[in-house]
GROMACS .gro file of C-alpha atoms in nm:
model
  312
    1UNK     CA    1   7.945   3.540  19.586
    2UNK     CA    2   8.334   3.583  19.571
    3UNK     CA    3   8.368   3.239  19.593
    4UNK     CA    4   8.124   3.136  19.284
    5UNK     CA    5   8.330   3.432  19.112
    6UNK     CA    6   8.665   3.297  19.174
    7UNK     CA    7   8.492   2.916  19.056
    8UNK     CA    8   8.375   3.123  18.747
    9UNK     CA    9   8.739   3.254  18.674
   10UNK     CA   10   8.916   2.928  18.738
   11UNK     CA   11   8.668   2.750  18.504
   12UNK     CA   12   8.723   3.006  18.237
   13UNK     CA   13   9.137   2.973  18.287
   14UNK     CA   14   9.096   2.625  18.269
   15UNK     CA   15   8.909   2.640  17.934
   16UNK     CA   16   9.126   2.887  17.784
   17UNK     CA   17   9.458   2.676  17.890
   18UNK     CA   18   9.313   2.393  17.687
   19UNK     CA   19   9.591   2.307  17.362
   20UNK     CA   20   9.413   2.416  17.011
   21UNK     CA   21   9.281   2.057  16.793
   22UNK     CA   22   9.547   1.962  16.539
   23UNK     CA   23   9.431   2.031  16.152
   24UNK     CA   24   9.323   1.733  15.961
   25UNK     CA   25   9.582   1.582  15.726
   26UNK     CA   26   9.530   1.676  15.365
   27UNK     CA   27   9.412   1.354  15.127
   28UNK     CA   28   9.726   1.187  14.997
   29UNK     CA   29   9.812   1.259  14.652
   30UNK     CA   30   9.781   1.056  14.386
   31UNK     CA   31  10.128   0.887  14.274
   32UNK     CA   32  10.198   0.989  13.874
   33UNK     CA   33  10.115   0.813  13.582
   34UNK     CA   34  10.430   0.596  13.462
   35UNK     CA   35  10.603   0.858  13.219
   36UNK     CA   36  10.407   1.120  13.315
   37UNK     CA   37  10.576   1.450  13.403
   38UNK     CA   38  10.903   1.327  13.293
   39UNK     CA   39  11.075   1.616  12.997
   40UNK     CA   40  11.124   1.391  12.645
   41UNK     CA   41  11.469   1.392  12.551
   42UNK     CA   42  11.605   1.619  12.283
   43UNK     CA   43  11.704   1.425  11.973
   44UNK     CA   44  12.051   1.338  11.937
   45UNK     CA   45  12.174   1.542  11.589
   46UNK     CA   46  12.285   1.287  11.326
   47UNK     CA   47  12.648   1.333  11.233
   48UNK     CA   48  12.731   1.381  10.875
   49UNK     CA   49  12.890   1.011  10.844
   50UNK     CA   50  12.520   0.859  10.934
   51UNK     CA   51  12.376   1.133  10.621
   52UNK     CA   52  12.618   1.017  10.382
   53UNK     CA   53  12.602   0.681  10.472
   54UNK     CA   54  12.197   0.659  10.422
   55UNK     CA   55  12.264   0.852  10.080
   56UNK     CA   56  12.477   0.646   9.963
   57UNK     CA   57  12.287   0.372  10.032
   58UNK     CA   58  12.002   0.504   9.845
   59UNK     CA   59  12.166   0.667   9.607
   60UNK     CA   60  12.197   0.403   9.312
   61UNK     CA   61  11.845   0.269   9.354
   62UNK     CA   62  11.711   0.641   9.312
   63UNK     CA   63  11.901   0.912   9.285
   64UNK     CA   64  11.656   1.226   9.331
   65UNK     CA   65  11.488   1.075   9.611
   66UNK     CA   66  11.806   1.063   9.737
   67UNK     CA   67  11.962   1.389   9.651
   68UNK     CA   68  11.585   1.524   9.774
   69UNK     CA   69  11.662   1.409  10.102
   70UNK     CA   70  12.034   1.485  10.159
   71UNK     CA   71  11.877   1.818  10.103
   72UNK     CA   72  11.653   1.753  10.414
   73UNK     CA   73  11.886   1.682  10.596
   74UNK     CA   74  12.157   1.919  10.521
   75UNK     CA   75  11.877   2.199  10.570
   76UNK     CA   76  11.939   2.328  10.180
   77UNK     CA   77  11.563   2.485  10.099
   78UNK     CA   78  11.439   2.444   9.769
   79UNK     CA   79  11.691   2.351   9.591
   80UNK     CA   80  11.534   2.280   9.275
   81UNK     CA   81  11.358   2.661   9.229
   82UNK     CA   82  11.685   2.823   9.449
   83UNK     CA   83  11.957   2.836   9.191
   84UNK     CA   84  12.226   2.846   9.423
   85UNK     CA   85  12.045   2.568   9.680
   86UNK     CA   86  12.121   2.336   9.372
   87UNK     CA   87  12.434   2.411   9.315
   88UNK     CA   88  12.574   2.391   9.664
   89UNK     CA   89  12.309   2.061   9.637
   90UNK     CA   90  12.483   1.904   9.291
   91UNK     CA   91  12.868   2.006   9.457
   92UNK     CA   92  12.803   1.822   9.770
   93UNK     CA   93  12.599   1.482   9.601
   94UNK     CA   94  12.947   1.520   9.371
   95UNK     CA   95  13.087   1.523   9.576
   96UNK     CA   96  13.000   1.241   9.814
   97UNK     CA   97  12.978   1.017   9.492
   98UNK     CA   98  13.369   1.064   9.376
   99UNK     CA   99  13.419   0.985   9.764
  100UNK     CA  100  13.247   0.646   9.741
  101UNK     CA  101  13.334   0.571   9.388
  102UNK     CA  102  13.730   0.660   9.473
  103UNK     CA  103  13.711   0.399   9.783
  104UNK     CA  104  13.714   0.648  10.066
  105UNK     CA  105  13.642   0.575  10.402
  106UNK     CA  106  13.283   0.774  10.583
  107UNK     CA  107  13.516   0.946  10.806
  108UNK     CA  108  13.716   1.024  10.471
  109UNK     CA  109  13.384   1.110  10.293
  110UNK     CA  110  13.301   1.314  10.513
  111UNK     CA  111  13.543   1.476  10.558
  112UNK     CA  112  13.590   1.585  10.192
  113UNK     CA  113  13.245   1.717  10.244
  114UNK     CA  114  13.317   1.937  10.513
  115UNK     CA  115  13.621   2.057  10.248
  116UNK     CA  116  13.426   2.086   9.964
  117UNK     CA  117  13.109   2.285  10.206
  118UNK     CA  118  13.434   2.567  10.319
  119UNK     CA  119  13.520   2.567   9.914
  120UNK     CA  120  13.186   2.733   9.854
  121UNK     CA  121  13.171   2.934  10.136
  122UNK     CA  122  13.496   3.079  10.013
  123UNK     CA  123  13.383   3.138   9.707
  124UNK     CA  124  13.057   3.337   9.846
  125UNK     CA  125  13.318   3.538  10.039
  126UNK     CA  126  13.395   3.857   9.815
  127UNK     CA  127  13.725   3.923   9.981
  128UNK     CA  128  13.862   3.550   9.845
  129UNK     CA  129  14.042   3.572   9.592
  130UNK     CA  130  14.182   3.236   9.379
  131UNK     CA  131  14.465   3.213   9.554
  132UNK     CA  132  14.329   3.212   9.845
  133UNK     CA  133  14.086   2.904   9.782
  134UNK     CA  134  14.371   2.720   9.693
  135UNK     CA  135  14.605   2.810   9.966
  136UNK     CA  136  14.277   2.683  10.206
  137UNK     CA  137  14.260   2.378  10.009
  138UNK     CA  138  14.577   2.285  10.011
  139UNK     CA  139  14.613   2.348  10.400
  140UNK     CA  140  14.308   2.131  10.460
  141UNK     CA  141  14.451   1.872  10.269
  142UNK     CA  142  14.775   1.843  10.463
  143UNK     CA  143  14.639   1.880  10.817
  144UNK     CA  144  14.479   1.550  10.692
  145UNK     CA  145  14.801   1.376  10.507
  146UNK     CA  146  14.961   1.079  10.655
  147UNK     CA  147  15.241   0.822  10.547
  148UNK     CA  148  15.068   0.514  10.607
  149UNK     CA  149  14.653   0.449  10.575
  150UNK     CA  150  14.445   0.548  10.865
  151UNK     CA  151  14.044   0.662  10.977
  152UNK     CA  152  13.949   1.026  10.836
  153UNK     CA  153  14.344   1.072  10.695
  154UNK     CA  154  14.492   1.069  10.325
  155UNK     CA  155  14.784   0.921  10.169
  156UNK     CA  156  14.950   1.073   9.925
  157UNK     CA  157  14.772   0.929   9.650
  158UNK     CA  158  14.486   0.950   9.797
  159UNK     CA  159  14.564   1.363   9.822
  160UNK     CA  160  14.651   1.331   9.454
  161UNK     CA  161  14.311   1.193   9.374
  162UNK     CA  162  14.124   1.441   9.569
  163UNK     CA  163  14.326   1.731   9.434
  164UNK     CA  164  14.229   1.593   9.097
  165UNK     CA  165  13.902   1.607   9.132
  166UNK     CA  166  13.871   1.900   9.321
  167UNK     CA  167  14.083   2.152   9.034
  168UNK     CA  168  13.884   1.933   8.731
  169UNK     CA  169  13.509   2.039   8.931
  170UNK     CA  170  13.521   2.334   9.162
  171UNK     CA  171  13.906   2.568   9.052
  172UNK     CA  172  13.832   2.499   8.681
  173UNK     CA  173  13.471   2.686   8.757
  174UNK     CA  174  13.597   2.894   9.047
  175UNK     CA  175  13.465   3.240   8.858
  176UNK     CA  176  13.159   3.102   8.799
  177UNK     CA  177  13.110   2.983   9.145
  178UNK     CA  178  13.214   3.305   9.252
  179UNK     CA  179  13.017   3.535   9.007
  180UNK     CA  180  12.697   3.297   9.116
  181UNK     CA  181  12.781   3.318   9.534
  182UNK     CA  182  12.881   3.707   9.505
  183UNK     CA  183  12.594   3.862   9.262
  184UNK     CA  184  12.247   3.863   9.284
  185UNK     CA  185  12.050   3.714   9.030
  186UNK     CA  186  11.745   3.872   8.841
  187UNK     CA  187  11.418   3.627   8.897
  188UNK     CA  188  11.198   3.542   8.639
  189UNK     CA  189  10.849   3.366   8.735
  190UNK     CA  190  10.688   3.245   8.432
  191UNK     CA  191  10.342   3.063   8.493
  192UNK     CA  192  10.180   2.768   8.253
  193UNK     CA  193   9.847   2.704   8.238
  194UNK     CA  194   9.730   2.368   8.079
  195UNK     CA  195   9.368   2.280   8.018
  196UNK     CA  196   9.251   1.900   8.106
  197UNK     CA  197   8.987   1.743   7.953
  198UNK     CA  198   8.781   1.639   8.217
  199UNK     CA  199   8.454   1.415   8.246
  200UNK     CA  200   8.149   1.578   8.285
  201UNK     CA  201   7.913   1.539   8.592
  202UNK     CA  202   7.679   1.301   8.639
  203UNK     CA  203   7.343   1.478   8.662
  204UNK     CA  204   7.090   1.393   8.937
  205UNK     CA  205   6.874   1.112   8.996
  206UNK     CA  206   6.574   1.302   9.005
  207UNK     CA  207   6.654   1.466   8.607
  208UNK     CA  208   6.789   1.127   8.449
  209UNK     CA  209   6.606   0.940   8.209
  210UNK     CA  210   6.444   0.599   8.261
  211UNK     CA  211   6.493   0.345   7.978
  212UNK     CA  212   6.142   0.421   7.804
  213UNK     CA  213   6.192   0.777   7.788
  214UNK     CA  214   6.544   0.786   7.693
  215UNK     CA  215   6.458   0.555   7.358
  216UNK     CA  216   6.147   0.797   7.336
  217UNK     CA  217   6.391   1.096   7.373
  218UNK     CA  218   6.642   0.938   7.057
  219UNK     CA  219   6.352   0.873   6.828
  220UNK     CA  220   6.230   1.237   6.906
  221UNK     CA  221   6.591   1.354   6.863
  222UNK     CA  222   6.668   1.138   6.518
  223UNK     CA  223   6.297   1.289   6.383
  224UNK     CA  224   6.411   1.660   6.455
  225UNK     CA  225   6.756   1.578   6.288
  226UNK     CA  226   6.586   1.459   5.979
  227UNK     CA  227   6.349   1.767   6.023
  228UNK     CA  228   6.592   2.021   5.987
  229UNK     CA  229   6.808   1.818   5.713
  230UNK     CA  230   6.482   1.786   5.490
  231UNK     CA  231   6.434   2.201   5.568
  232UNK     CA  232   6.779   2.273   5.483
  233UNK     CA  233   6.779   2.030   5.154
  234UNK     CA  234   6.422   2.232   5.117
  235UNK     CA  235   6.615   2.587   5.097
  236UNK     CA  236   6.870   2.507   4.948
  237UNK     CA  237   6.689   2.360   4.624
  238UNK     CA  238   6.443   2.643   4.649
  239UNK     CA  239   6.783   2.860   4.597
  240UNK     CA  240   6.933   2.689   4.342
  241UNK     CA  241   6.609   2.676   4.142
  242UNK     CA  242   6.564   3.065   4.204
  243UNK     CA  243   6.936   3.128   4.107
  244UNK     CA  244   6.872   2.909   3.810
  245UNK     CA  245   6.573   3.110   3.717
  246UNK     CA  246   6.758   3.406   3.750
  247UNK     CA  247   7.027   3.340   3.549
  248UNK     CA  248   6.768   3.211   3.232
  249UNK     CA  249   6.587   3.539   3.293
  250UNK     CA  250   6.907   3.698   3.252
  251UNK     CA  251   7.000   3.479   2.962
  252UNK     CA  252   6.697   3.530   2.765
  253UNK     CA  253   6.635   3.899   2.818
  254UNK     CA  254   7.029   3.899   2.702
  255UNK     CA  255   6.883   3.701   2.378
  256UNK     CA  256   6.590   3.929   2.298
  257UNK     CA  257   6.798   4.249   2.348
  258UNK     CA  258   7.012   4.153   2.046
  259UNK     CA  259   6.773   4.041   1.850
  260UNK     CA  260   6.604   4.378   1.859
  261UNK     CA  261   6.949   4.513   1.784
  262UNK     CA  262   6.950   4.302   1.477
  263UNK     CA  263   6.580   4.367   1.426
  264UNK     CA  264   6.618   4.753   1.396
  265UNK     CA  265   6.927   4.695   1.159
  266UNK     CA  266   6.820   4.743   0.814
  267UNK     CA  267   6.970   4.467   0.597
  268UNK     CA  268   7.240   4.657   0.377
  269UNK     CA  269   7.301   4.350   0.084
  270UNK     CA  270   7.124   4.051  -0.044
  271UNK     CA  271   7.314   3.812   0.183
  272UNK     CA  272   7.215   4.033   0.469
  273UNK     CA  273   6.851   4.006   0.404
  274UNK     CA  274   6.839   3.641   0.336
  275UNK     CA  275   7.052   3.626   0.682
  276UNK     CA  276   6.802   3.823   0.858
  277UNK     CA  277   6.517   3.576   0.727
  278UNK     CA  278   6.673   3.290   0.830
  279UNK     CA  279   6.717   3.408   1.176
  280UNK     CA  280   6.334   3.534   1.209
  281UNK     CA  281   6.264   3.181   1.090
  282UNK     CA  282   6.485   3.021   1.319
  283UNK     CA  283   6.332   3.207   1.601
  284UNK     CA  284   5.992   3.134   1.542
  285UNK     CA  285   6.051   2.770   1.501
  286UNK     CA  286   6.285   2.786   1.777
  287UNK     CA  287   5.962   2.927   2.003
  288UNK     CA  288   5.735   2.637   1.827
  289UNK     CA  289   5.963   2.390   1.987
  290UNK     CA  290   6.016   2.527   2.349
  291UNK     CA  291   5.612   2.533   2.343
  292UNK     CA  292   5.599   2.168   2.201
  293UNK     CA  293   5.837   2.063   2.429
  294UNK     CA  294   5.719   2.243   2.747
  295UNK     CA  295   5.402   2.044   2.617
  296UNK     CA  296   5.538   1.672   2.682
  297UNK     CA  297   5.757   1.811   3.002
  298UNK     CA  298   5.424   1.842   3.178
  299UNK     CA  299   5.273   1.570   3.014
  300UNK     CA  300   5.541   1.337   3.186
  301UNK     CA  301   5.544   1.467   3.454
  302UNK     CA  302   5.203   1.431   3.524
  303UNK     CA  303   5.219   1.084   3.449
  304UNK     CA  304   5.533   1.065   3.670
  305UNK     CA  305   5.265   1.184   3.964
  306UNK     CA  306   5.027   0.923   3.895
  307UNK     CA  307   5.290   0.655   3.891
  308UNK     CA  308   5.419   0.750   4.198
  309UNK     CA  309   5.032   0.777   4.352
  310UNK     CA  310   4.959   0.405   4.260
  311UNK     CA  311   5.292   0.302   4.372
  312UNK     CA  312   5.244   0.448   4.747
   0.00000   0.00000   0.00000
């Protein structure tokens, strides 16, 4: 018995002595896509030589489009509703064009830019005074003067130039740059409305009119038109006759009223008795003939009628 036990024991050291089993390997993983996880690189800034050089370059062919994206690129929002936007937008494309038209150099160019940019930021500054913008301008000029041509530098002509240009566009309007930079302006939004005549839409295929029914539809149309122009022709003789009747009514019961008047008036002389007679006279034959000729009226026009009767 002690033996099995101590066969027992040495079997169970023997398993428990045993090294643990090694972990499998995890799968490989799968190599990255070509590009993939790589950062993109930030863009490179353009320098202000590359701006003006592409607005120049467009510059003659259009010169909004241009201006428009100088603006872009010179971050200057809306410079066409922002008042001061354009400005600082006209002073710079000014300024850029008296560069290239005066034979300057990019790194010239823009350097004058960069000049002309501090010119308006002094003149936004409330604490500037006129003197000062020139003392500035001056200084910027003669950090950049040399005796003989060179990249980005001025000669002394080519200061006097600049200088030129500068007091005959931004000192001769220095106040109003200044009042513009330093003082808000009042805004006033007007809105205009304008009305287009458009075409109307076509109606569906289901309510349109095939070719029999839309010739049916004009004749019906052209029938009602001549309806209503025969009714109005209608009323309107119907009023003219009854104004016309009216106004002989009126006439004759005008007539017969001063005949009564003459009537009741006794005849004072000879000549107004044989006056008197003649009227009476005239009036009864007067009445004879309106009969008479009432007479043939219908006469005629009953023949008129029968006339017209064969005819049709």
């Amino acid at each position: 018995r002690s033996r099995f036990r101590r066969c027992r024991l040495a079997r169970a050291s023997g398993r428990g002595s045993m090294p643990p089993k090694k972990p499998a390997d995890p799968p490989p993983e799968e190599p990255p896509a070509e590009g993939e996880g790589e950062e993109e690189p930030e863009p490179v800034p353009r320098t202000v030589e590359e701006i003006l050089a592409d607005f120049l370059a467009a510059q003659p062919d259009d010169p909004d489009a241009a201006s428009a994206a100088l603006a872009a690129e010179l971050e200057i929002e809306e410079p066409t509703t922002d008042l001061r936007n354009g400005a600082r937008l006209d002073f710079l494309v000014n300024t850029a064009v008296f560069a290239r038209d005066a034979g300057f150099s990019l790194a010239q160019a823009a350097y004058l830019h960069a000049v002309a940019t501090a010119m308006l930021e002094v003149a936004a500054d409330a604490k500037m005074t006129f003197d000062d913008a020139e003392r500035r301008f001056q200084h910027a000029l003669v950090t950049r003067a040399t005796a003989s041509p060179a990249d980005g530098h001025f000669t002394v002509d080519d200061i006097r130039v600049v200088s030129a240009h500068f007091a005959a566009n931004f000192f001769a309007h220095f106040k109003l740059f200044a009042y513009a930079y330093r003082n808000e302006q009042a805004v006033e939004q007007h809105a205009t409305t304008l009305f287009l005549e458009t075409p109307f839409a076509f109606k569906k295929l289901p309510d349109a009119y095939t070719q029999e029914r839309w010739e049916a539809k004009l004749v019906r149309d052209k029938e009602a038109e001549e309806a209503e122009r025969a009714r109005l022709e209608e009323e309107a003789r119907v009023a003219a006759e009854e104004a016309e009747r009216a106004r002989k009514e009126e006439e004759e019961a005008e007539r017969v009223r001063k005949e009564e008047q003459e009537a009741r008036r006794r005849p004072k002389t000879l000549d107004e008795a044989v006056a008197h007679a003649v009227r009476e006279k005239l009036k009864l034959e007067r009445a004879a003939l309106e009969a008479e000729y009432a007479a043939r009226e219908e006469q005629l026009l009953t023949k008129i009628a029968a006339l017209e009767a064969q005819m049709k």
